[in-house]
Short mmCIF file of N, CA and C in Angstrom, two decimals:
data_model
loop_
_atom_site.label_atom_id
_atom_site.label_comp_id
_atom_site.label_asym_id
_atom_site.label_seq_id
_atom_site.Cartn_x
_atom_site.Cartn_y
_atom_site.Cartn_z
N MET A 1 98.86 84.04 109.35
CA MET A 1 98.47 84.06 107.95
C MET A 1 97.32 83.09 107.75
N SER A 2 96.28 83.55 107.09
CA SER A 2 95.13 82.70 106.87
C SER A 2 95.41 81.71 105.75
N GLU A 3 94.53 80.71 105.65
CA GLU A 3 94.70 79.68 104.61
C GLU A 3 94.61 80.29 103.22
N GLY A 4 93.72 81.28 103.01
CA GLY A 4 93.56 81.94 101.71
C GLY A 4 94.81 82.71 101.32
N GLU A 5 95.45 83.37 102.30
CA GLU A 5 96.67 84.11 102.01
C GLU A 5 97.82 83.18 101.66
N ALA A 6 97.88 82.04 102.35
CA ALA A 6 98.96 81.08 102.09
C ALA A 6 98.85 80.49 100.69
N ALA A 7 97.62 80.36 100.18
CA ALA A 7 97.41 79.75 98.87
C ALA A 7 97.66 80.72 97.73
N ARG A 8 97.74 82.01 98.02
CA ARG A 8 97.94 83.01 96.96
C ARG A 8 99.31 82.85 96.32
N PRO A 9 99.36 82.91 95.00
CA PRO A 9 100.66 82.85 94.34
C PRO A 9 101.43 84.15 94.56
N LYS A 10 102.74 84.02 94.70
CA LYS A 10 103.60 85.20 94.86
C LYS A 10 103.90 85.75 93.46
N PRO A 11 103.42 86.96 93.15
CA PRO A 11 103.66 87.47 91.79
C PRO A 11 105.13 87.80 91.55
N ARG A 12 105.60 87.46 90.34
CA ARG A 12 106.96 87.76 89.92
C ARG A 12 106.90 88.84 88.84
N VAL A 13 107.65 89.92 89.04
CA VAL A 13 107.67 91.01 88.09
C VAL A 13 109.11 91.21 87.62
N ASP A 14 109.30 91.12 86.31
CA ASP A 14 110.62 91.32 85.72
C ASP A 14 110.54 92.57 84.84
N ILE A 15 111.39 93.55 85.17
CA ILE A 15 111.42 94.80 84.40
C ILE A 15 112.79 94.91 83.74
N GLU A 16 112.78 94.86 82.43
CA GLU A 16 114.01 95.01 81.65
C GLU A 16 114.09 96.46 81.19
N TYR A 17 115.20 97.13 81.49
CA TYR A 17 115.33 98.54 81.12
C TYR A 17 116.62 98.78 80.34
N CYS A 18 116.65 99.87 79.61
CA CYS A 18 117.82 100.26 78.81
C CYS A 18 118.71 101.17 79.63
N ASN A 19 119.94 100.73 79.85
CA ASN A 19 120.90 101.55 80.59
C ASN A 19 121.39 102.72 79.75
N VAL A 20 121.53 102.51 78.45
CA VAL A 20 121.97 103.58 77.54
C VAL A 20 120.96 104.73 77.54
N CYS A 21 119.67 104.40 77.60
CA CYS A 21 118.60 105.41 77.59
C CYS A 21 118.38 106.02 78.97
N ASN A 22 119.11 105.52 79.96
CA ASN A 22 118.97 105.99 81.34
C ASN A 22 117.55 105.81 81.87
N SER A 23 116.97 104.64 81.64
CA SER A 23 115.63 104.38 82.16
C SER A 23 115.65 103.60 83.47
N LYS A 24 116.83 103.48 84.09
CA LYS A 24 116.91 102.83 85.40
C LYS A 24 116.07 103.57 86.46
N PRO A 25 116.07 104.92 86.50
CA PRO A 25 115.22 105.59 87.50
C PRO A 25 113.74 105.23 87.36
N GLN A 26 113.23 105.10 86.14
CA GLN A 26 111.84 104.71 85.94
C GLN A 26 111.61 103.28 86.45
N CYS A 27 112.59 102.42 86.21
CA CYS A 27 112.48 101.04 86.68
C CYS A 27 112.42 101.00 88.21
N LEU A 28 113.31 101.73 88.84
CA LEU A 28 113.33 101.76 90.31
C LEU A 28 112.07 102.38 90.88
N GLU A 29 111.53 103.40 90.21
CA GLU A 29 110.29 104.03 90.65
C GLU A 29 109.12 103.05 90.57
N LEU A 30 109.01 102.36 89.45
CA LEU A 30 107.92 101.38 89.30
C LEU A 30 108.09 100.24 90.29
N ALA A 31 109.31 99.76 90.47
CA ALA A 31 109.56 98.66 91.42
C ALA A 31 109.18 99.08 92.84
N ALA A 32 109.53 100.31 93.23
CA ALA A 32 109.20 100.79 94.58
C ALA A 32 107.68 100.90 94.77
N LEU A 33 106.99 101.37 93.74
CA LEU A 33 105.54 101.49 93.80
C LEU A 33 104.88 100.12 93.97
N ILE A 34 105.37 99.14 93.21
CA ILE A 34 104.82 97.77 93.33
C ILE A 34 105.09 97.22 94.72
N ARG A 35 106.32 97.35 95.19
CA ARG A 35 106.69 96.81 96.52
C ARG A 35 105.91 97.48 97.64
N GLU A 36 105.64 98.78 97.47
CA GLU A 36 104.89 99.52 98.48
C GLU A 36 103.46 99.00 98.58
N GLN A 37 102.83 98.75 97.43
CA GLN A 37 101.42 98.35 97.42
C GLN A 37 101.21 96.84 97.49
N ILE A 38 102.20 96.06 97.04
CA ILE A 38 102.10 94.60 97.07
C ILE A 38 103.43 94.05 97.58
N PRO A 39 103.65 94.13 98.90
CA PRO A 39 104.95 93.78 99.47
C PRO A 39 105.42 92.35 99.19
N GLU A 40 104.49 91.45 98.95
CA GLU A 40 104.87 90.05 98.69
C GLU A 40 105.38 89.82 97.26
N ALA A 41 105.24 90.82 96.40
CA ALA A 41 105.69 90.68 95.01
C ALA A 41 107.21 90.59 94.94
N ASP A 42 107.69 89.74 94.07
CA ASP A 42 109.12 89.60 93.80
C ASP A 42 109.41 90.43 92.55
N VAL A 43 110.05 91.59 92.73
CA VAL A 43 110.27 92.53 91.63
C VAL A 43 111.76 92.62 91.33
N VAL A 44 112.12 92.46 90.06
CA VAL A 44 113.52 92.53 89.63
C VAL A 44 113.66 93.55 88.52
N CYS A 45 114.60 94.48 88.68
CA CYS A 45 115.00 95.41 87.62
C CYS A 45 116.31 94.89 87.05
N ARG A 46 116.37 94.78 85.73
CA ARG A 46 117.62 94.31 85.13
C ARG A 46 117.90 95.05 83.83
N THR A 47 119.18 95.26 83.58
CA THR A 47 119.61 95.91 82.34
C THR A 47 119.32 94.98 81.18
N GLY A 48 118.84 95.58 80.08
CA GLY A 48 118.48 94.76 78.93
C GLY A 48 118.86 95.41 77.62
N ARG A 49 118.02 95.19 76.64
CA ARG A 49 118.28 95.66 75.28
C ARG A 49 118.16 97.17 75.16
N ARG A 50 118.84 97.70 74.17
CA ARG A 50 118.79 99.14 73.91
C ARG A 50 117.36 99.56 73.58
N GLY A 51 116.89 100.61 74.26
CA GLY A 51 115.55 101.13 74.03
C GLY A 51 114.46 100.40 74.78
N SER A 52 114.82 99.41 75.58
CA SER A 52 113.79 98.58 76.22
C SER A 52 113.27 99.17 77.52
N PHE A 53 112.04 98.85 77.82
CA PHE A 53 111.40 98.96 79.12
C PHE A 53 110.27 97.95 79.05
N GLU A 54 110.63 96.70 79.26
CA GLU A 54 109.72 95.57 79.09
C GLU A 54 109.27 95.09 80.47
N VAL A 55 107.98 94.92 80.66
CA VAL A 55 107.45 94.49 81.95
C VAL A 55 106.75 93.16 81.78
N GLN A 56 107.24 92.15 82.52
CA GLN A 56 106.61 90.83 82.52
C GLN A 56 106.12 90.53 83.92
N ILE A 57 104.92 89.98 83.99
CA ILE A 57 104.36 89.52 85.26
C ILE A 57 104.12 88.04 85.12
N ASN A 58 104.80 87.26 85.95
CA ASN A 58 104.71 85.79 85.88
C ASN A 58 104.90 85.31 84.44
N ASP A 59 105.93 85.81 83.79
CA ASP A 59 106.31 85.41 82.42
C ASP A 59 105.35 85.87 81.33
N THR A 60 104.39 86.74 81.66
CA THR A 60 103.49 87.30 80.65
C THR A 60 103.89 88.74 80.39
N LEU A 61 104.21 89.07 79.14
CA LEU A 61 104.59 90.42 78.78
C LEU A 61 103.35 91.31 78.82
N VAL A 62 103.37 92.33 79.69
CA VAL A 62 102.23 93.24 79.78
C VAL A 62 102.55 94.62 79.22
N HIS A 63 103.84 94.89 79.00
CA HIS A 63 104.23 96.16 78.37
C HIS A 63 105.56 96.01 77.65
N SER A 64 105.64 96.61 76.47
CA SER A 64 106.88 96.64 75.70
C SER A 64 107.12 98.04 75.16
N LYS A 65 108.16 98.69 75.67
CA LYS A 65 108.55 99.99 75.12
C LYS A 65 109.14 99.80 73.73
N LEU A 66 109.74 98.65 73.48
CA LEU A 66 110.26 98.37 72.15
C LEU A 66 109.14 98.38 71.11
N GLY A 67 107.96 97.97 71.52
CA GLY A 67 106.82 97.94 70.61
C GLY A 67 106.00 99.21 70.60
N SER A 68 105.98 99.93 71.73
CA SER A 68 105.10 101.10 71.85
C SER A 68 105.83 102.44 71.84
N LEU A 69 107.14 102.39 72.10
CA LEU A 69 107.97 103.60 72.22
C LEU A 69 107.56 104.48 73.39
N ALA A 70 106.85 103.93 74.37
CA ALA A 70 106.40 104.69 75.54
C ALA A 70 106.55 103.85 76.79
N PHE A 71 106.53 104.51 77.93
CA PHE A 71 106.54 103.82 79.21
C PHE A 71 105.12 103.40 79.57
N PRO A 72 104.97 102.40 80.44
CA PRO A 72 103.62 101.96 80.83
C PRO A 72 103.01 102.91 81.85
N ARG A 73 101.70 102.84 81.96
CA ARG A 73 101.01 103.53 83.05
C ARG A 73 101.24 102.68 84.30
N TYR A 74 101.94 103.27 85.25
CA TYR A 74 102.36 102.51 86.44
C TYR A 74 101.18 101.94 87.21
N GLU A 75 100.09 102.74 87.34
CA GLU A 75 98.94 102.25 88.13
C GLU A 75 98.33 100.99 87.49
N GLU A 76 98.40 100.89 86.16
CA GLU A 76 97.87 99.69 85.50
C GLU A 76 98.79 98.49 85.71
N VAL A 77 100.09 98.74 85.78
CA VAL A 77 101.03 97.65 86.09
C VAL A 77 100.74 97.12 87.49
N VAL A 78 100.59 98.05 88.44
CA VAL A 78 100.32 97.65 89.83
C VAL A 78 99.02 96.83 89.90
N GLN A 79 97.99 97.26 89.19
CA GLN A 79 96.72 96.51 89.19
C GLN A 79 96.92 95.11 88.62
N ASN A 80 97.73 95.00 87.59
CA ASN A 80 98.01 93.68 87.02
C ASN A 80 98.76 92.79 88.00
N VAL A 81 99.65 93.37 88.78
CA VAL A 81 100.37 92.59 89.80
C VAL A 81 99.37 92.11 90.86
N ARG A 82 98.44 92.98 91.24
CA ARG A 82 97.37 92.55 92.17
C ARG A 82 96.58 91.39 91.58
N ASN A 83 96.22 91.53 90.30
CA ASN A 83 95.46 90.46 89.63
C ASN A 83 96.23 89.15 89.67
N ALA A 84 97.53 89.20 89.37
CA ALA A 84 98.36 87.99 89.38
C ALA A 84 98.39 87.38 90.78
N ARG A 85 98.54 88.23 91.78
CA ARG A 85 98.54 87.75 93.17
C ARG A 85 97.24 87.06 93.53
N ASP A 86 96.13 87.61 93.00
CA ASP A 86 94.81 87.08 93.33
C ASP A 86 94.36 85.94 92.42
N GLY A 87 95.28 85.50 91.54
CA GLY A 87 94.96 84.39 90.64
C GLY A 87 94.13 84.79 89.43
N LEU A 88 94.04 86.08 89.17
CA LEU A 88 93.28 86.58 88.02
C LEU A 88 94.21 86.77 86.83
N PRO A 89 93.67 86.83 85.62
CA PRO A 89 94.53 87.04 84.45
C PRO A 89 95.13 88.45 84.43
N VAL A 90 96.29 88.58 83.80
CA VAL A 90 96.90 89.88 83.59
C VAL A 90 96.70 90.27 82.13
N ALA A 91 96.74 91.58 81.88
CA ALA A 91 96.48 92.08 80.53
C ALA A 91 97.50 93.14 80.16
N LYS A 92 97.58 93.42 78.87
CA LYS A 92 98.46 94.48 78.39
C LYS A 92 98.04 95.80 79.03
N VAL A 93 99.02 96.62 79.41
CA VAL A 93 98.71 97.91 80.03
C VAL A 93 98.85 99.04 79.02
N ALA A 94 98.14 100.13 79.28
CA ALA A 94 98.20 101.31 78.41
C ALA A 94 99.53 102.02 78.60
N GLU A 95 99.90 102.79 77.59
CA GLU A 95 101.14 103.55 77.64
C GLU A 95 100.88 104.93 78.22
N GLN A 96 101.91 105.48 78.88
CA GLN A 96 101.86 106.87 79.30
C GLN A 96 101.93 107.74 78.05
N PRO A 97 101.24 108.86 78.05
CA PRO A 97 101.35 109.74 76.88
C PRO A 97 102.78 110.27 76.74
N ILE A 98 103.23 110.38 75.51
CA ILE A 98 104.56 110.94 75.26
C ILE A 98 104.39 112.45 75.14
N THR A 99 105.00 113.19 76.07
CA THR A 99 104.80 114.64 76.10
C THR A 99 106.07 115.43 75.87
N ASP A 100 107.22 114.78 75.97
CA ASP A 100 108.47 115.54 75.88
C ASP A 100 109.32 115.16 74.67
N CYS A 101 108.70 114.71 73.63
CA CYS A 101 109.42 114.30 72.42
C CYS A 101 109.40 115.45 71.41
N VAL A 102 110.57 115.88 71.00
CA VAL A 102 110.68 116.98 70.04
C VAL A 102 111.38 116.48 68.80
N LEU A 103 110.74 116.61 67.66
CA LEU A 103 111.36 116.24 66.39
C LEU A 103 112.11 117.44 65.85
N GLN A 104 113.32 117.20 65.40
CA GLN A 104 114.13 118.30 64.86
C GLN A 104 114.53 118.03 63.44
#
């Protein structure tokens, strides 16, 4: 391991999901994608508040389903994890378009 790699901070990703809404599969999918592309990331999926899918990177909230009513764009979450690893700032991520919502 080079000196530059040793100095890199290990990104921490906390994903809070709603068990009632059955969003655990989305959490596991996002966690697997992050681990695949950034193996040094410490990713935790945990059950949380009803309706939640909250993503924090190093204690910075980058996505809130409670606030947006949508899931995050996974590729933007992964890019933010890369940024955190590289010592760059993280930013709020865009939401995935809601395509399967039917009002009755």
